[in-house]
Amino acid sequence: QRRGAEFVMFSVPSYACQRRTSLDNRNAVLTDALSLLADNAELSGDEGRGVAFRRAAAVLKALPKPVTDTTQLRGLPCLGEHSLRVIKDILEDGASDEVESTRRSERYKALKVLTGVFGVGVKTADRWIREGIRDLQRLRDSGPALNRAQQAGLQHYDDLNQPVTRAEADAIAEIVERAVASVLPGAQTTLTGGFRRGKLTGHDVDFLITHPEEGREEGLVPKVVSWLESEGVLLYQKTARNSYLEGRDGPGRPSSSMDRFETCFSIFKLPREEKRGAGQTHGAACGPEAGHKPWRAVRVDLVVSPVSQFAFALLGWTGSKLFERELRRWARHEKAMSLSSHALYDNKQRRYLRAASEEEIFAHLGLEFIPPSERNA
Ligand code: ATP
Ligand code: MN
Ligand code: MN
């Protein structure tokens, strides 16, 4: 034990949904490096490698102390050869050559910028790069055909790449609640996503809406959208109808990882909060582009769920993405069950397992309940 009292061996269970992962990450330097490699793998279309790096990062996020020596990691799950090499390089040399050269590479930088445009996925970004479009200036000038989402994404690029604060999320929540209350009294709006996990900032604001009487929630999204539009709140919106049919699209079917709820993926026009107190009136604190615009664009996701599926929708839309992925993997491989944001299906009993709360879903899955604030894997 070279480091005497300071030396700690760690032990964590192998699925992220079996562990508590708070926002208090003691190994941010290591997890940032692994996340960058995960990003790069995903941007290169290698999803498998991406998940491997994300699982490795998630294991380090769950540790109660900073790692100081690779021997502390012996026996930990999900740490492959590649991840261990990166960790070792950072612990011994302060940095990993692979991570730093990836961070600097033209291809990585271009993919990050282009996929940072709302509505642009990896495939589109990759095609543009092959056509010589590597930055926003070229994208604006050379004018490849952009769809409606991408046009809005490009137009509001700076706003949408500036993190949303908790105060802004609360202001958006107030607007959404007003909209929902006026088109369907009695409906309930719940903040989900990263803010429900206690994050202080996010890339968007996520809401789940339901009504205690099953069926009353049908067709709610178009009504909410009309209300928001009449108030001049929406800069962009794309709605989808509910297309879920238990049994047909149910979780028993392998092809149903996509949600089928009524949804609205949107961009809100949020009036800027007047900064109170002296010295705040000169643009500096608001960033270079903020200048004169009295509002900012914010991405907002609205999801409507029938109350019978609410617990599953809440669990599925609270995240984190890796936590969700691990829940489904646990269900499939350890319990022979299929979990989605709509339902839980027991493949052995050949029946759906009902649940009225997240706690009941964890119980069905044979897992200890993990509260939202500890799902930050
Ligand atoms: P951030 O702060 O960056 O927004 P987040 O955790 O809120 O982080 P989101 O991308 O907003 O990330 O996703 C929130 C949750 O909703 C995640 O658990 C994700 O799995 C789920 N989700 C997002 N988009 C979809 C979708 N199209 N279909 C199903 N689930 C989705
Ligand atoms: Mn979110
Ligand atoms: Mn979202």
Coordinates of C-alpha atoms and ligand atoms in Angstrom, one line a residue:
Q1 CA 0.0 0.0 0.0
R2 CA 2.3 2.7 -1.3
R3 CA 0.2 5.6 -0.3
G4 CA -0.7 4.3 3.2
A5 CA -3.8 5.8 4.6
E6 CA -4.7 7.7 1.4
F7 CA -4.8 4.5 -0.6
V8 CA -8.3 3.4 -1.4
M9 CA -9.6 0.4 -3.4
F10 CA -13.0 1.0 -5.0
S11 CA -15.9 -1.3 -5.7
V12 CA -19.0 -0.6 -7.7
P13 CA -21.7 -2.7 -9.2
S14 CA -21.6 -3.1 -13.0
Y15 CA -24.8 -1.5 -14.2
A16 CA -25.2 2.2 -13.8
C17 CA -28.8 1.7 -12.7
Q18 CA -27.5 -0.2 -9.6
R19 CA -25.4 2.7 -8.4
R20 CA -25.9 6.2 -7.0
T21 CA -24.3 8.8 -9.2
S22 CA -24.7 12.3 -7.8
L23 CA -23.6 15.5 -9.6
D24 CA -20.6 15.7 -7.3
N25 CA -18.0 14.1 -9.6
R26 CA -14.6 13.7 -8.0
N27 CA -13.0 12.6 -11.2
A28 CA -14.0 15.2 -13.7
V29 CA -10.6 15.5 -15.4
L30 CA -10.7 11.7 -16.2
T31 CA -14.4 11.6 -17.1
D32 CA -14.1 14.7 -19.4
A33 CA -11.3 13.0 -21.3
L34 CA -13.3 9.7 -21.6
S35 CA -16.5 11.7 -22.6
L36 CA -14.5 13.4 -25.4
L37 CA -13.4 10.1 -26.8
A38 CA -17.0 8.9 -26.5
D39 CA -18.2 12.0 -28.4
N40 CA -15.5 11.3 -31.1
A41 CA -16.5 7.7 -31.4
E42 CA -20.2 8.6 -31.8
L43 CA -19.4 11.3 -34.3
S44 CA -17.4 8.7 -36.3
G45 CA -20.5 6.5 -36.3
D46 CA -18.9 4.0 -33.9
E47 CA -21.7 3.8 -31.3
G48 CA -20.4 0.6 -29.7
R49 CA -17.1 2.3 -28.8
G50 CA -18.9 5.4 -27.7
V51 CA -21.0 3.4 -25.2
A52 CA -17.9 1.7 -23.9
F53 CA -16.2 5.0 -23.1
R54 CA -19.5 6.4 -21.6
R55 CA -19.7 3.3 -19.3
A56 CA -16.1 3.7 -18.3
A57 CA -16.7 7.4 -17.5
A58 CA -19.8 6.5 -15.5
V59 CA -17.9 4.1 -13.3
L60 CA -15.5 6.9 -12.4
K61 CA -18.3 9.3 -11.8
A62 CA -19.7 7.0 -9.1
L63 CA -16.4 6.8 -7.1
P64 CA -16.5 8.6 -3.8
K65 CA -12.9 9.9 -4.1
P66 CA -10.5 11.0 -6.8
V67 CA -8.5 8.2 -8.4
T68 CA -4.8 8.7 -7.7
D69 CA -3.3 5.4 -9.0
T70 CA -4.5 2.9 -11.5
T71 CA -4.0 0.0 -9.1
Q72 CA -7.1 1.4 -7.2
L73 CA -9.2 0.5 -10.3
R74 CA -8.5 -3.3 -10.1
G75 CA -11.7 -5.2 -10.3
L76 CA -13.9 -2.3 -11.4
P77 CA -16.4 -3.1 -14.1
C78 CA -16.5 -1.5 -17.6
L79 CA -12.9 -0.3 -17.7
G80 CA -11.5 -1.7 -20.9
E81 CA -7.9 -1.7 -22.0
H82 CA -8.3 1.4 -24.0
S83 CA -10.0 3.4 -21.2
L84 CA -7.5 2.2 -18.6
R85 CA -4.6 3.4 -20.9
V86 CA -6.2 6.8 -21.1
I87 CA -6.7 7.0 -17.4
K88 CA -3.1 5.9 -16.7
D89 CA -1.6 8.5 -19.1
I90 CA -3.6 11.3 -17.4
L91 CA -2.6 10.1 -13.9
E92 CA 1.0 9.8 -14.8
D93 CA 1.6 12.6 -17.3
G94 CA -1.2 15.0 -16.6
A95 CA -2.7 14.4 -20.1
S96 CA -3.4 11.8 -22.8
D97 CA -1.9 12.3 -26.2
E98 CA -4.8 10.6 -27.8
V99 CA -7.4 12.9 -26.1
E100 CA -5.4 16.0 -26.9
S101 CA -4.8 15.2 -30.5
T102 CA -8.5 14.3 -30.9
R103 CA -9.5 17.6 -29.3
R104 CA -7.3 19.5 -31.8
S105 CA -8.2 17.5 -34.9
E106 CA -9.9 19.4 -37.7
R107 CA -12.4 16.6 -38.2
Y108 CA -13.5 16.5 -34.6
K109 CA -13.7 20.3 -34.3
A110 CA -15.8 20.5 -37.5
L111 CA -18.1 17.6 -36.4
K112 CA -18.7 19.4 -33.0
V113 CA -19.5 22.7 -34.6
L114 CA -21.8 21.3 -37.3
T115 CA -23.7 18.8 -35.0
G116 CA -24.0 21.8 -32.6
V117 CA -26.6 23.1 -35.0
F118 CA -30.1 22.0 -33.9
G119 CA -31.4 19.5 -36.4
V120 CA -28.0 18.4 -37.7
G121 CA -27.1 14.8 -37.0
V122 CA -23.8 12.9 -37.5
K123 CA -24.6 11.7 -41.0
T124 CA -25.5 15.2 -42.3
A125 CA -22.4 16.7 -40.7
D126 CA -20.2 14.0 -42.2
R127 CA -21.6 14.6 -45.7
W128 CA -21.1 18.4 -45.4
I129 CA -17.5 17.9 -44.3
R130 CA -16.9 15.8 -47.4
E131 CA -18.4 18.6 -49.4
G132 CA -15.9 21.0 -47.9
I133 CA -18.3 22.6 -45.4
R134 CA -16.4 22.7 -42.1
D135 CA -17.7 25.8 -40.3
L136 CA -20.8 27.9 -39.9
Q137 CA -19.6 30.6 -42.3
R138 CA -19.2 28.1 -45.0
L139 CA -22.6 26.6 -44.1
R140 CA -24.2 30.0 -44.4
D141 CA -22.5 30.9 -47.6
S142 CA -22.5 27.7 -49.6
G143 CA -26.2 27.1 -48.8
P144 CA -26.8 23.4 -48.9
A145 CA -30.5 22.7 -48.7
L146 CA -31.4 23.1 -45.0
N147 CA -34.6 21.7 -43.5
R148 CA -36.8 23.9 -41.3
A149 CA -35.2 22.6 -38.0
Q150 CA -31.7 23.3 -39.4
Q151 CA -32.6 26.8 -40.5
A152 CA -33.9 27.6 -37.1
G153 CA -30.8 25.9 -35.5
L154 CA -28.4 28.0 -37.6
Q155 CA -30.3 31.2 -37.0
H156 CA -30.3 30.8 -33.2
Y157 CA -26.9 29.0 -33.0
D158 CA -25.3 31.2 -30.4
D159 CA -28.4 31.3 -28.1
L160 CA -28.9 27.5 -28.3
N161 CA -25.3 26.8 -27.5
Q162 CA -25.4 28.9 -24.4
P163 CA -26.4 26.7 -21.4
V164 CA -29.9 27.2 -20.1
T165 CA -29.9 28.3 -16.4
R166 CA -32.2 27.0 -13.7
A167 CA -33.8 30.4 -13.5
E168 CA -34.5 30.3 -17.2
A169 CA -35.9 26.8 -16.9
D170 CA -38.3 28.1 -14.1
A171 CA -39.4 31.0 -16.3
I172 CA -40.1 28.5 -19.1
A173 CA -42.0 26.2 -16.7
E174 CA -44.2 29.1 -15.7
I175 CA -45.1 29.8 -19.4
V176 CA -45.7 26.1 -20.1
E177 CA -47.9 25.7 -17.0
R178 CA -50.0 28.7 -18.0
A179 CA -50.5 27.3 -21.5
V180 CA -51.4 23.8 -20.3
A181 CA -53.8 25.2 -17.6
S182 CA -55.7 27.3 -20.1
V183 CA -56.2 24.6 -22.7
L184 CA -56.8 21.7 -20.3
P185 CA -57.6 22.5 -16.7
G186 CA -56.5 19.8 -14.3
A187 CA -53.6 18.7 -16.5
Q188 CA -50.3 18.3 -14.7
T189 CA -46.9 19.5 -15.9
T190 CA -43.6 18.0 -14.6
L191 CA -40.1 19.2 -15.2
T192 CA -38.0 16.2 -16.4
G193 CA -34.6 15.8 -18.0
G194 CA -31.4 17.1 -16.4
F195 CA -33.1 19.8 -14.3
R196 CA -35.1 17.1 -12.5
R197 CA -31.8 15.4 -11.7
G198 CA -30.7 18.7 -10.0
K199 CA -28.4 20.0 -12.8
L200 CA -27.8 23.7 -12.6
T201 CA -27.7 24.1 -16.4
G202 CA -29.0 22.2 -19.4
H203 CA -29.0 22.2 -23.2
D204 CA -32.8 22.4 -23.2
V205 CA -35.8 22.2 -20.8
D206 CA -37.9 19.0 -20.8
F207 CA -41.5 18.7 -19.6
L208 CA -43.9 15.8 -19.2
I209 CA -47.6 16.5 -19.2
T210 CA -50.5 14.3 -18.2
H211 CA -54.1 14.4 -17.0
P212 CA -55.5 12.3 -14.1
E213 CA -58.4 11.1 -16.3
E214 CA -57.0 8.7 -19.0
G215 CA -57.8 10.0 -22.5
R216 CA -58.3 13.6 -21.6
E217 CA -54.7 14.3 -22.6
E218 CA -55.3 13.2 -26.2
G219 CA -54.6 16.0 -28.7
L220 CA -53.1 18.3 -26.0
V221 CA -49.9 19.1 -27.9
P222 CA -51.6 20.9 -30.8
K223 CA -53.7 23.0 -28.4
V224 CA -50.7 24.0 -26.3
V225 CA -48.8 24.9 -29.4
S226 CA -51.7 27.1 -30.7
W227 CA -51.8 28.9 -27.3
L228 CA -48.0 29.4 -27.3
E229 CA -48.1 30.6 -30.9
S230 CA -50.9 33.1 -30.2
E231 CA -48.7 34.5 -27.4
G232 CA -45.8 34.8 -29.8
V233 CA -43.7 32.4 -27.7
L234 CA -42.6 30.0 -30.4
L235 CA -39.6 30.5 -32.8
Y236 CA -39.9 26.9 -34.0
Q237 CA -41.9 23.8 -33.3
K238 CA -42.3 20.3 -34.7
T239 CA -45.0 18.2 -33.2
A240 CA -45.6 14.5 -33.4
R241 CA -48.9 12.6 -32.7
N242 CA -49.1 9.7 -30.3
S243 CA -48.6 6.5 -32.2
Y244 CA -48.3 4.0 -29.4
L245 CA -50.5 0.9 -29.4
E246 CA -49.9 -1.6 -26.6
G247 CA -49.2 -5.0 -28.1
R248 CA -48.4 -3.7 -31.5
D249 CA -45.6 -1.3 -30.6
G250 CA -45.3 -2.6 -27.1
P251 CA -41.9 -3.1 -25.4
G252 CA -42.3 -6.8 -26.2
R253 CA -41.3 -5.7 -29.7
P254 CA -37.6 -5.2 -30.1
S255 CA -37.9 -2.3 -32.6
S256 CA -39.6 0.0 -30.1
S257 CA -36.8 2.0 -28.5
M258 CA -38.2 5.2 -30.1
D259 CA -40.9 6.9 -28.1
R260 CA -44.4 7.2 -29.5
F261 CA -45.9 9.9 -27.3
E262 CA -47.4 13.1 -28.5
T263 CA -44.4 15.4 -28.5
C264 CA -43.3 18.9 -29.4
F265 CA -39.7 19.7 -30.0
S266 CA -39.5 23.5 -30.0
I267 CA -37.5 26.7 -29.6
F268 CA -39.0 29.3 -27.2
K269 CA -38.5 33.0 -27.4
L270 CA -37.8 33.8 -23.8
P271 CA -37.8 37.5 -22.7
R272 CA -34.6 38.4 -21.0
E273 CA -34.7 38.9 -17.3
E274 CA -33.8 42.5 -16.4
K275 CA -30.6 42.2 -14.4
R276 CA -31.2 43.9 -11.1
G277 CA -28.5 45.9 -9.3
A278 CA -25.9 48.3 -10.6
G279 CA -23.2 47.6 -13.1
Q280 CA -25.2 44.9 -14.9
T281 CA -26.4 47.0 -17.8
H282 CA -23.4 46.9 -20.0
G283 CA -23.4 43.9 -22.3
A284 CA -20.2 42.3 -20.9
A285 CA -22.0 39.9 -18.6
C286 CA -24.4 38.8 -21.4
G287 CA -21.8 37.7 -23.9
P288 CA -20.7 39.3 -27.2
E289 CA -23.8 38.6 -29.3
A290 CA -26.4 39.3 -26.5
G291 CA -26.1 43.1 -27.2
H292 CA -29.6 44.5 -27.9
K293 CA -31.9 41.5 -28.2
P294 CA -34.4 41.6 -25.4
W295 CA -35.0 37.9 -25.6
R296 CA -33.1 34.6 -26.1
A297 CA -33.9 31.3 -27.9
V298 CA -34.2 28.2 -25.7
R299 CA -34.8 24.6 -26.7
V300 CA -37.9 23.1 -25.1
D301 CA -39.2 19.5 -25.3
L302 CA -42.9 18.8 -24.4
V303 CA -44.1 15.2 -24.0
V304 CA -47.7 14.2 -23.3
S305 CA -48.4 10.9 -21.6
P306 CA -51.6 9.1 -20.8
V307 CA -51.7 8.8 -17.0
S308 CA -51.5 4.9 -17.2
Q309 CA -48.0 5.3 -18.7
F310 CA -46.9 8.3 -16.7
A311 CA -44.5 6.5 -14.4
F312 CA -42.7 4.9 -17.3
A313 CA -42.6 8.2 -19.2
L314 CA -41.3 10.1 -16.2
L315 CA -38.5 7.5 -15.6
G316 CA -37.7 7.5 -19.4
W317 CA -37.5 11.3 -19.7
T318 CA -35.5 12.0 -16.6
G319 CA -32.3 10.4 -17.8
S320 CA -29.4 10.5 -17.8
K321 CA -29.2 8.9 -21.3
L322 CA -26.7 6.4 -20.0
F323 CA -28.8 5.6 -16.9
E324 CA -31.7 4.9 -19.3
R325 CA -29.7 2.7 -21.5
E326 CA -28.4 0.8 -18.5
L327 CA -31.9 0.3 -17.1
R328 CA -33.1 -1.2 -20.4
R329 CA -30.0 -3.4 -20.6
W330 CA -30.5 -4.6 -17.0
A331 CA -34.2 -5.3 -17.7
R332 CA -33.3 -7.3 -20.9
H333 CA -30.3 -9.2 -19.8
E334 CA -30.8 -9.8 -16.0
K335 CA -34.7 -9.9 -15.9
A336 CA -35.8 -11.0 -19.3
M337 CA -38.0 -7.9 -19.4
S338 CA -38.4 -5.1 -21.9
L339 CA -38.6 -1.6 -20.6
S340 CA -39.6 1.5 -22.6
S341 CA -41.0 4.9 -21.8
H342 CA -44.4 3.4 -22.3
A343 CA -44.4 0.1 -20.4
L344 CA -42.6 -2.8 -18.8
Y345 CA -43.1 -6.2 -20.4
D346 CA -42.2 -9.5 -18.7
N347 CA -41.1 -11.9 -21.5
K348 CA -41.4 -15.0 -19.3
Q349 CA -44.8 -14.3 -17.9
R350 CA -45.8 -12.8 -21.2
R351 CA -47.6 -9.9 -19.6
Y352 CA -47.2 -6.2 -18.9
L353 CA -46.3 -5.1 -15.4
R354 CA -48.2 -2.0 -14.3
A355 CA -46.7 0.8 -12.2
A356 CA -48.1 4.0 -10.8
S357 CA -44.7 5.3 -9.6
E358 CA -41.0 5.1 -10.4
E359 CA -40.5 3.3 -7.2
E360 CA -42.8 0.5 -8.4
I361 CA -40.8 0.2 -11.7
F362 CA -37.5 -0.2 -9.8
A363 CA -39.2 -2.8 -7.6
H364 CA -40.5 -4.8 -10.6
L365 CA -36.9 -4.7 -12.0
G366 CA -35.5 -6.0 -8.7
L367 CA -33.5 -2.8 -8.3
E368 CA -33.0 -0.5 -5.3
F369 CA -34.8 2.8 -5.9
I370 CA -32.4 5.5 -7.2
P371 CA -33.8 9.0 -6.8
P372 CA -33.4 11.4 -9.8
S373 CA -30.6 13.4 -8.2
E374 CA -28.5 10.1 -8.2
R375 CA -29.2 9.2 -11.8
N376 CA -26.4 11.4 -13.1
A377 CA -24.4 8.5 -14.7
Ligands
ATP1 P1 -29.4 18.3 -21.0 O1 -29.2 19.1 -19.8 O2 -28.2 18.4 -21.9 O3 -30.7 18.7 -21.7 P2 -30.8 15.9 -20.4 O4 -30.4 14.7 -19.6 O5 -32.0 16.7 -20.0 O6 -29.5 16.8 -20.5 P3 -32.1 15.4 -23.0 O7 -31.4 15.2 -24.3 O8 -32.9 16.6 -22.8 O9 -30.9 15.3 -21.9 O10 -32.9 14.1 -22.7 C1 -33.6 13.9 -21.5 C2 -34.1 12.5 -21.4 O11 -35.1 12.3 -22.4 C3 -33.1 11.5 -21.7 O12 -33.2 10.5 -20.7 C4 -33.4 10.9 -23.0 O13 -33.2 9.5 -23.0 C5 -34.8 11.2 -23.2 N1 -35.1 11.5 -24.6 C6 -34.6 12.6 -25.2 N2 -35.0 12.6 -26.5 C7 -35.8 11.5 -26.7 C8 -36.5 10.9 -27.8 N3 -36.6 11.5 -29.0 N4 -37.2 9.8 -27.5 C9 -37.2 9.2 -26.3 N5 -36.5 9.7 -25.3 C10 -35.8 10.8 -25.4
MN2 MN -32.8 18.1 -21.3
MN3 MN -34.6 17.2 -24.3

